[in-house]
Amino acid sequence: MDFGLLLQQTINALTIGAIYALIALGYTMVYGIIELINFAHGDVFMTGSFVTMWLLTTLGFQGTIKDPLTLAGVLALAFLVAMTVMGAVGVIIERFAYRPLRNAPRLAPLITAIGVSFILQNIVQSIWGPSPVSVPQIIDVQASFRVGGTPIRFLSIFIIVLAIALMVALQLFVGRTRLGRAMRSTAIDREAAQLMGVDINTTIALTFFIGSALAGAAGVVQGLYLGNTVFTAGFQAGLKAFTAAVLGGIGNTTGAALGGFVIGFIEVGSTYLGYTRWSEAVVFTILILVLVFRPTGLLGQQLAERA
Amino acid sequence: MSEAAALPAPEPALDPALTVGPAPATAGRPLLRLSDVHVYYGHIHALQGISLEVHPGEIVTLLGANGAGKTTTLKAISGLHHPRQGSIELDGQEITRVPAHALVRRGIGHAPEGRRIFGRMTVLENLQMGAYTRSDRAAVDADYERVFTLFPRLQERRSQLAGSLSGGEQQMLAIGRALMTQPKLLLLDEPSMGLAPILVEQIFQIIHDINRQGTTILLVEQNALMALGVARRGYILQTGQIVLADESAALAQNDEVRKAYLGG
């Protein structure tokens, strides 16, 4: 394979991987703190893409915005609105669907999560219909620059840089701030965290807000990248992001980001090799293999606790 | 807080002269008062009408066999498991239904059974969690110094993951973390559990020092001999009820206590 092609495919993989990684973070954060596989999370992402579509069309945009200043402003607004709205949706879901079941057997919130998934799909479907709708691609999809003769799209670079920036911000928040410590301590030992003065309800709500906001950001990115969305978009992307989270080691945010990019490479790789139709089979085969042979994922938990 | 630096290093053995407390404070308002507290776990009636008092400046110990309700009593006080009936007062104020996280600000520090340190966080981060509710930077910094003076090992290992500490160090961290909450009342649940005898003596010396620095302590222990040595008064719990309450010296002389908890 020549260098140009390799570069192009790598950029593609990173772009798709960035979207999976952003969604995977929400799965892994929620699992880390309340040990729930939030199956509604993919649909939070999907709803985020519809919120973006709604916002941009309501503002009257149909296609590429040429003026860079306007573009930057509209992009900032889109991310702000989608992330805030989806963050709030995440908090509401936790408050009314999961919190009442916090001490119930684990199967109960899991089934509830599947229920919430259907509720979100049905709400979106009833508002915007069952067919794919187009999302205004305000960043020019064709705009590119050349690296050694290979065209690289600005849109891809924007998505990769944005996703990495969000991930770095998340790591710094969780790793370095007081609220981040509250989240980690709640994840490790809820009761002990309370004894430190941590209000675990607020902390869990905050975790849902951040995870869902990241899914909202992924929703914006998805709209800009594909130019359309559909009410079932959350199911498959959600499953793949979940696979990414498991692959990286569920509960581990670095692992989720890594897993997302790995899935991106697997998907692009199998497409390149001519097995486009098999890419999902490959991804889920990997999920099964990981679950069987390395359930703690690539990175797993950093350290087992001593008795 | 600065007086901590002037304290002597913990001695290997407990000085008997230090363990005789002043006369019991029967008068005055208790710092903690439990009145007829009943706690249930589902259908299990774990605490069946516990009443006890802890006065400012005291060390009071709660003794009893496994399953007698010692840990449950501490959990009721720190708000982790609310009583179904009865009342708990801190400094004259009703706290029976106050959630655990809010009680930290009110002055209850709890080093729970089994240490429960945050293993995947560093020693320093664990201590920072202790100071979670506090914004008085200068006083917090002074308290880090105090904890590091009491437990020099923690300072050496401040950037290590807490899960990699030895059992004794983890216990020190659990106590240090609870001290960082700046408690008026410190609840200690089996601080000597699983520790080598030399460490047990060290921990008890530190409990004594903490108390002398002005922190009131309610101590739950299996090691009745050591607990009665350091405490001024004690309560004996049996299947969710208090069966005996007296000065430590009197409890140590009591035949039944000797037979049940002191090995003859």
XYZ file of C-alpha atoms in Angstrom:
571
model
C 0.000 0.000 0.000
C 1.460 3.378 -0.916
C 1.929 6.109 1.620
C -0.844 8.369 0.363
C -3.459 5.673 0.583
C -2.261 4.601 3.992
C -2.469 8.192 5.215
C -5.943 8.634 3.836
C -7.218 5.415 5.350
C -5.619 6.295 8.659
C -7.399 9.650 8.689
C -10.670 7.901 7.872
C -10.150 5.411 10.676
C -9.325 8.158 13.154
C -12.388 10.140 12.127
C -14.801 7.246 12.548
C -12.907 6.123 15.626
C -13.270 9.581 17.179
C -17.045 9.322 16.956
C -17.063 5.838 18.524
C -14.628 6.985 21.181
C -16.791 9.947 22.193
C -19.806 7.653 22.581
C -17.772 4.934 24.301
C -16.721 7.384 27.012
C -20.329 7.731 28.138
C -20.784 3.954 28.366
C -17.640 3.518 30.346
C -18.213 6.457 32.716
C -21.707 5.329 33.601
C -20.576 1.746 34.029
C -17.679 2.907 36.152
C -19.896 4.733 38.580
C -23.074 2.640 38.843
C -22.145 -0.579 37.044
C -24.951 -0.174 34.562
C -24.634 -0.824 30.828
C -26.693 2.150 29.726
C -28.196 0.744 26.552
C -30.030 4.005 25.965
C -26.711 5.772 25.486
C -26.523 5.116 21.721
C -29.932 6.736 21.403
C -28.749 9.756 23.335
C -26.144 10.100 20.604
C -28.791 9.664 17.916
C -31.057 12.261 19.565
C -28.064 14.594 19.658
C -27.730 14.342 15.892
C -31.419 15.238 15.523
C -31.060 18.198 17.861
C -28.205 19.409 15.644
C -30.306 18.937 12.525
C -33.199 20.800 14.128
C -31.007 23.666 15.315
C -29.254 24.190 11.979
C -32.408 24.014 9.895
C -34.285 26.258 12.324
C -31.494 28.810 12.014
C -31.993 28.600 8.252
C -28.775 26.901 7.198
C -28.931 24.508 4.305
C -25.371 23.820 3.322
C -21.800 24.949 3.632
C -21.111 28.170 5.510
C -18.374 30.026 3.657
C -17.581 32.807 6.109
C -15.118 31.323 8.632
C -16.283 33.543 11.478
C -19.934 32.642 11.002
C -18.947 28.995 10.659
C -17.006 29.048 13.911
C -19.889 30.773 15.690
C -22.512 28.351 14.373
C -20.326 25.343 15.180
C -19.792 26.593 18.728
C -23.521 27.144 19.093
C -24.333 23.684 17.690
C -21.976 21.956 20.098
C -23.142 24.074 23.019
C -26.824 23.364 22.362
C -26.455 19.663 21.515
C -24.169 18.971 24.462
C -26.279 20.900 26.957
C -29.574 19.420 25.764
C -28.258 15.853 25.696
C -26.498 16.329 29.024
C -29.816 17.413 30.507
C -31.599 14.462 28.861
C -29.017 12.156 30.417
C -29.617 13.646 33.858
C -33.389 13.265 33.444
C -33.005 9.630 32.331
C -30.860 8.863 35.367
C -33.182 10.662 37.748
C -36.403 8.990 36.671
C -35.371 5.676 35.115
C -32.265 4.518 36.953
C -32.118 6.161 40.368
C -35.304 4.525 41.667
C -33.712 1.165 40.754
C -30.298 1.838 42.215
C -30.628 -0.859 44.848
C -32.673 -3.236 42.708
C -31.212 -6.430 41.190
C -28.974 -5.534 38.278
C -31.254 -6.969 35.639
C -33.952 -4.378 36.436
C -32.017 -1.218 35.419
C -30.583 -3.079 32.408
C -34.055 -3.821 31.066
C -35.123 -0.302 31.936
C -32.203 0.988 29.862
C -33.464 -0.969 26.875
C -36.883 0.546 27.526
C -35.448 4.059 27.615
C -33.698 3.293 24.335
C -37.056 2.526 22.701
C -38.657 5.587 24.259
C -36.002 7.890 22.784
C -36.304 6.211 19.371
C -40.077 6.533 19.439
C -39.994 10.174 20.483
C -37.583 11.047 17.682
C -39.530 8.971 15.203
C -42.816 10.620 16.110
C -41.362 14.106 15.691
C -39.150 13.663 12.620
C -40.489 10.507 11.027
C -38.978 7.109 10.231
C -36.972 8.070 7.130
C -33.430 9.424 7.147
C -33.359 13.207 7.275
C -30.517 15.321 5.977
C -28.362 17.381 8.287
C -26.899 20.602 6.847
C -23.170 20.013 6.359
C -22.037 23.450 7.360
C -18.381 22.499 7.003
C -17.465 22.002 3.354
C -17.045 18.257 2.910
C -14.864 18.714 -0.155
C -12.478 21.278 1.322
C -9.084 19.708 1.740
C -5.380 20.286 1.791
C -2.679 18.102 0.354
C 0.021 16.176 2.124
C 2.476 14.894 -0.437
C -0.244 14.835 -3.049
C -2.810 13.108 -0.839
C -5.932 15.149 -0.158
C -6.845 15.399 3.521
C -10.254 16.791 4.390
C -10.454 19.697 6.802
C -13.625 18.153 8.204
C -11.742 15.020 9.256
C -8.994 17.015 10.923
C -11.607 19.121 12.699
C -13.394 16.015 14.009
C -10.198 14.310 15.186
C -8.826 17.416 16.883
C -12.152 18.198 18.533
C -12.596 14.653 19.824
C -9.083 14.525 21.220
C -9.528 17.939 22.835
C -12.733 16.764 24.511
C -11.012 13.586 25.716
C -8.065 15.497 27.124
C -10.454 17.909 28.859
C -12.318 14.951 30.333
C -9.113 13.313 31.569
C -7.998 16.547 33.196
C -11.402 17.046 34.796
C -11.618 13.518 36.170
C -7.952 13.324 37.112
C -7.212 16.735 38.511
C -10.302 18.441 39.876
C -12.219 18.156 43.117
C -15.387 17.034 41.337
C -13.350 14.552 39.322
C -12.051 13.060 42.552
C -15.623 12.910 43.831
C -16.599 10.942 40.734
C -13.696 8.528 41.050
C -14.231 7.966 44.749
C -17.947 7.336 44.174
C -17.024 4.812 41.494
C -14.645 3.007 43.847
C -16.737 2.963 47.027
C -20.044 4.783 47.201
C -20.430 4.507 50.960
C -16.900 5.663 51.715
C -17.400 8.605 49.345
C -20.468 9.636 51.321
C -18.375 9.552 54.468
C -16.104 12.123 52.834
C -19.080 14.421 52.298
C -19.729 13.538 48.653
C -23.376 13.793 47.637
C -23.474 10.701 45.468
C -26.780 11.621 43.800
C -25.286 14.849 42.493
C -22.092 13.069 41.514
C -23.896 10.346 39.590
C -26.065 12.976 37.889
C -22.903 14.866 36.926
C -21.461 11.683 35.435
C -24.580 11.203 33.319
C -24.442 14.848 32.260
C -20.861 14.627 31.054
C -21.265 11.232 29.353
C -24.447 12.320 27.586
C -22.962 15.671 26.586
C -20.083 13.818 24.925
C -22.630 11.668 23.077
C -24.338 14.914 22.052
C -21.028 16.159 20.668
C -20.673 12.887 18.770
C -24.171 13.503 17.402
C -23.128 16.871 15.994
C -20.006 15.332 14.488
C -21.985 12.490 12.940
C -24.366 14.966 11.291
C -21.525 17.039 9.880
C -19.687 13.972 8.648
C -22.479 11.923 7.084
C -24.922 14.693 6.250
C -27.903 12.692 7.405
C -29.338 10.860 10.375
C -32.105 8.422 11.149
C -33.896 7.394 14.313
C -32.199 3.977 14.332
C -28.707 5.491 14.048
C -28.089 5.074 17.750
C -28.504 1.325 17.804
C -25.569 0.295 15.676
C -23.251 3.126 16.606
C -24.153 2.460 20.230
C -23.323 -1.228 19.985
C -20.008 -0.494 18.329
C -19.142 2.156 20.903
C -20.104 -0.319 23.611
C -17.735 -2.810 21.998
C -15.059 -0.101 22.062
C -15.675 0.452 25.770
C -15.443 -3.276 26.521
C -12.397 -3.631 24.308
C -10.591 -0.868 26.174
C -11.709 -2.141 29.571
C -15.127 -1.017 30.737
C -14.910 1.615 33.435
C -11.622 2.919 32.080
C -11.907 6.214 30.167
C -8.508 5.968 28.481
C -9.427 2.452 27.416
C -12.714 3.618 25.920
C -10.958 6.247 23.828
C -8.384 3.719 22.688
C -11.101 1.141 21.971
C -13.003 3.660 19.855
C -10.020 4.280 17.629
C -9.255 0.561 17.370
C -12.810 -0.085 16.190
C -12.384 2.732 13.679
C -9.289 1.051 12.271
C -10.949 -2.361 12.154
C -13.904 -0.954 10.274
C -11.839 1.002 7.768
C -9.413 -1.889 7.430
C -12.070 -4.427 6.565
C -13.639 -1.984 4.117
C -10.273 -1.438 2.435
C -9.700 -5.161 2.144
C -13.052 -5.474 0.439
C -15.044 -6.904 3.298
C -17.327 -3.905 3.874
C -20.283 -6.159 4.576
C -18.238 -8.071 7.085
C -16.976 -5.109 9.058
C -19.723 -5.437 11.655
C -19.243 -9.154 11.936
C -15.566 -8.518 12.562
C -16.289 -5.878 15.213
C -18.710 -8.072 17.123
C -16.488 -11.124 16.786
C -13.862 -9.046 18.535
C -16.407 -8.172 21.250
C -17.057 -11.853 21.842
C -13.354 -12.738 21.833
C -12.573 -9.982 24.309
C -15.403 -11.041 26.592
C -14.198 -14.634 26.495
C -10.433 -14.211 26.719
C -9.851 -10.850 28.313
C -12.994 -9.597 30.043
C -11.079 -6.738 31.670
C -10.247 -5.355 28.226
C -6.985 -4.016 26.862
C -6.306 -1.689 29.773
C -8.658 -3.115 32.390
C -8.716 -1.672 35.872
C -5.484 0.049 36.760
C -5.050 -1.779 40.039
C -6.888 -4.399 41.971
C -7.716 -3.374 45.507
C -5.991 -5.195 48.273
C -8.136 -6.769 50.918
C -3.218 22.114 64.961
C 0.375 23.258 65.173
C 0.793 21.546 68.509
C 0.803 18.271 66.565
C 4.388 18.903 65.558
C 5.440 19.147 69.193
C 3.961 15.756 70.092
C 6.361 12.917 70.747
C 6.524 10.131 68.227
C 4.169 7.240 68.993
C 5.707 4.984 71.577
C 5.847 1.252 71.006
C 3.854 0.502 74.134
C 0.934 2.339 75.611
C 1.888 4.425 78.608
C -0.468 3.334 81.414
C -0.228 6.733 83.062
C -1.801 8.341 80.013
C -4.699 5.972 79.804
C -6.361 7.073 83.037
C -8.756 9.761 81.943
C -10.135 12.596 84.014
C -13.356 12.184 85.986
C -16.371 11.252 83.820
C -18.306 14.179 82.453
C -21.756 13.229 83.546
C -22.887 16.846 83.627
C -23.138 19.145 80.626
C -24.580 18.555 77.180
C -23.335 15.408 75.469
C -21.740 15.794 72.052
C -23.619 12.714 70.880
C -26.789 11.232 72.275
C -28.609 8.163 70.989
C -32.057 7.623 72.441
C -33.865 4.337 71.939
C -32.452 3.787 68.452
C -33.926 0.926 66.440
C -32.341 -0.110 63.139
C -33.587 -2.776 60.767
C -31.967 -4.560 57.841
C -35.036 -5.757 56.043
C -36.765 -7.897 58.650
C -33.710 -8.189 60.854
C -33.994 -6.051 63.954
C -30.310 -5.157 64.213
C -30.431 -2.455 66.888
C -33.134 -2.902 69.497
C -33.307 0.374 71.352
C -29.774 1.650 71.786
C -29.237 4.625 74.078
C -25.803 6.042 74.691
C -23.970 9.290 75.205
C -20.549 10.598 74.289
C -19.369 13.751 76.024
C -16.959 16.312 74.587
C -13.334 15.241 74.953
C -14.097 11.613 75.774
C -13.013 8.366 74.224
C -15.917 5.971 74.556
C -15.660 2.394 73.401
C -18.359 0.106 72.118
C -17.594 -3.559 72.701
C -19.391 -6.717 71.747
C -19.232 -9.924 69.793
C -19.475 -10.151 66.007
C -22.962 -9.246 64.866
C -23.870 -7.503 68.116
C -24.570 -4.290 66.209
C -21.421 -2.231 66.763
C -20.889 -1.349 63.126
C -24.598 -0.780 62.648
C -24.551 1.695 65.522
C -21.748 3.668 63.877
C -23.537 3.564 60.521
C -26.678 4.919 62.157
C -24.692 7.774 63.683
C -22.901 8.736 60.482
C -26.134 8.587 58.488
C -25.317 5.606 56.287
C -28.218 3.622 57.670
C -31.042 5.596 59.230
C -32.896 4.248 62.259
C -36.544 3.332 61.903
C -37.242 4.592 65.375
C -35.500 6.648 68.057
C -33.373 9.761 67.779
C -29.754 10.740 67.370
C -28.553 14.166 68.473
C -25.243 15.835 67.746
C -24.464 18.788 69.978
C -28.132 19.010 70.942
C -29.350 19.024 67.334
C -31.449 16.273 65.841
C -29.524 14.478 63.069
C -31.476 11.224 62.853
C -32.531 11.694 59.217
C -29.663 13.825 57.938
C -27.914 12.097 55.002
C -24.345 10.908 55.551
C -22.690 13.406 53.234
C -24.292 16.337 55.058
C -23.174 15.038 58.456
C -19.541 15.361 57.410
C -19.944 19.141 57.415
C -21.660 18.926 60.792
C -18.566 17.325 62.304
C -18.895 13.555 62.129
C -15.848 11.728 60.809
C -16.120 7.989 60.253
C -13.239 5.600 59.563
C -15.333 2.591 58.550
C -14.780 -1.092 59.143
C -12.375 -2.636 56.667
C -10.673 0.740 56.035
C -12.500 1.370 52.761
C -9.755 3.556 51.388
C -9.884 4.493 47.697
C -7.403 1.946 46.359
C -7.148 3.323 42.826
C -6.383 6.821 44.096
C -3.128 8.058 45.563
C -2.532 8.524 49.272
C -2.678 12.281 48.815
C -5.908 12.055 46.820
C -7.441 9.990 49.611
C -6.564 12.722 52.068
C -7.906 15.330 49.643
C -11.177 13.400 49.659
C -11.199 13.805 53.425
C -11.012 17.562 52.930
C -13.733 17.414 50.247
C -16.235 19.624 52.070
C -13.701 22.169 53.282
C -12.695 25.433 51.647
C -10.481 26.876 54.405
C -7.207 26.367 52.559
C -4.881 27.361 55.388
C -6.575 25.118 57.935
C -6.661 22.229 55.433
C -2.938 22.601 54.807
C -2.328 22.621 58.538
C -4.351 19.395 58.800
C -2.261 17.706 56.091
C 0.755 18.569 58.217
C -0.979 17.188 61.279
C -1.818 13.905 59.544
C 1.703 13.589 58.143
C 3.106 14.227 61.610
C 0.888 11.545 63.115
C 1.632 9.158 60.237
C 5.053 9.879 58.713
C 4.658 6.795 56.485
C 1.810 8.472 54.656
C 4.020 11.394 53.762
C 6.639 9.049 52.341
C 3.989 7.339 50.251
C 1.834 10.298 49.361
C 1.973 9.784 45.600
C 1.626 6.007 45.743
C -1.689 4.323 44.977
C -3.460 3.641 48.243
C -4.245 0.072 47.183
C -0.535 -0.714 47.197
C -0.112 0.145 50.890
C 0.274 -2.479 53.587
C -2.642 -3.198 55.907
C -1.270 -1.024 58.681
C -0.586 1.856 56.322
C -4.077 1.559 54.904
C -5.489 1.806 58.415
C -3.389 4.894 59.042
C -4.706 6.360 55.811
C -8.288 5.566 56.813
C -7.830 7.372 60.114
C -5.915 10.242 58.506
C -8.603 10.618 55.865
C -11.292 10.795 58.533
C -9.240 13.387 60.431
C -9.109 15.530 57.286
C -12.870 16.007 57.581
C -12.082 18.006 60.743
C -14.412 15.959 62.908
C -15.812 16.997 66.267
C -16.684 13.358 66.734
C -14.501 10.661 65.244
C -16.024 7.209 64.754
C -13.435 4.453 64.524
C -14.593 1.001 63.496
C -12.114 -1.748 64.409
C -8.936 0.179 63.711
C -6.806 -2.731 64.943
C -8.400 -5.380 62.745
C -5.875 -7.596 61.012
C -2.825 -5.711 62.264
C 0.314 -7.086 63.872
C 0.527 -6.493 67.650
C 3.225 -3.861 67.310
C 1.053 -1.920 64.875
C -1.963 -2.303 67.119
C -0.110 -0.580 69.939
C 1.008 2.145 67.600
C -2.534 2.729 66.343
C -3.870 2.915 69.891
C -1.180 5.378 70.881
C -2.229 7.534 67.922
C -5.901 7.273 68.903
C -4.868 8.529 72.311
C -2.887 11.403 70.770
C -5.732 12.422 68.489
C -8.038 12.537 71.464
C -5.582 14.602 73.461
C -5.496 17.082 70.589
C -9.188 17.661 71.215
C -11.144 15.182 69.110
C -13.925 13.211 70.783
C -13.840 9.543 69.793
C -16.322 6.693 69.679
C -14.318 3.511 69.233
C -15.634 0.132 68.155
C -13.206 -2.693 68.855
C -12.696 -6.425 68.998
C -9.579 -5.886 71.023
C -11.378 -5.122 74.284
C -8.252 -4.968 76.387
C -6.663 -2.236 74.298
C -9.953 -0.401 73.869
C -10.672 -0.294 77.591
C -7.102 0.849 78.087
C -7.538 3.920 75.978
C -11.210 4.745 76.604
C -12.723 6.472 79.600
C -16.064 4.704 79.414
C -17.433 1.710 77.603
C -20.699 0.151 76.489
C -21.179 -3.563 75.973
C -23.480 -4.514 73.115
C -25.188 -7.860 72.840
C -27.567 -8.786 70.010
C -28.571 -5.196 69.385
C -28.937 -4.105 72.987
C -26.670 -2.415 75.476
C -26.248 -4.778 78.395
C -23.619 -2.935 80.360
C -22.269 0.624 80.596
C -19.556 1.772 82.934
C -16.157 3.339 83.371
C -13.462 1.438 81.526
C -11.656 0.471 84.712
C -14.840 -0.994 86.183
C -15.634 -2.873 82.950
C -12.135 -4.309 82.908
C -12.731 -5.664 86.394
C -16.215 -6.987 85.649
C -16.249 -10.796 85.732
C -18.624 -11.271 82.819
C -16.733 -8.803 80.662
C -13.482 -10.517 81.522
C -14.906 -13.883 80.626
C -16.515 -12.782 77.364
C -14.027 -10.277 75.965
C -10.776 -10.400 77.856
C -10.120 -14.110 77.762
C -10.733 -14.808 81.447
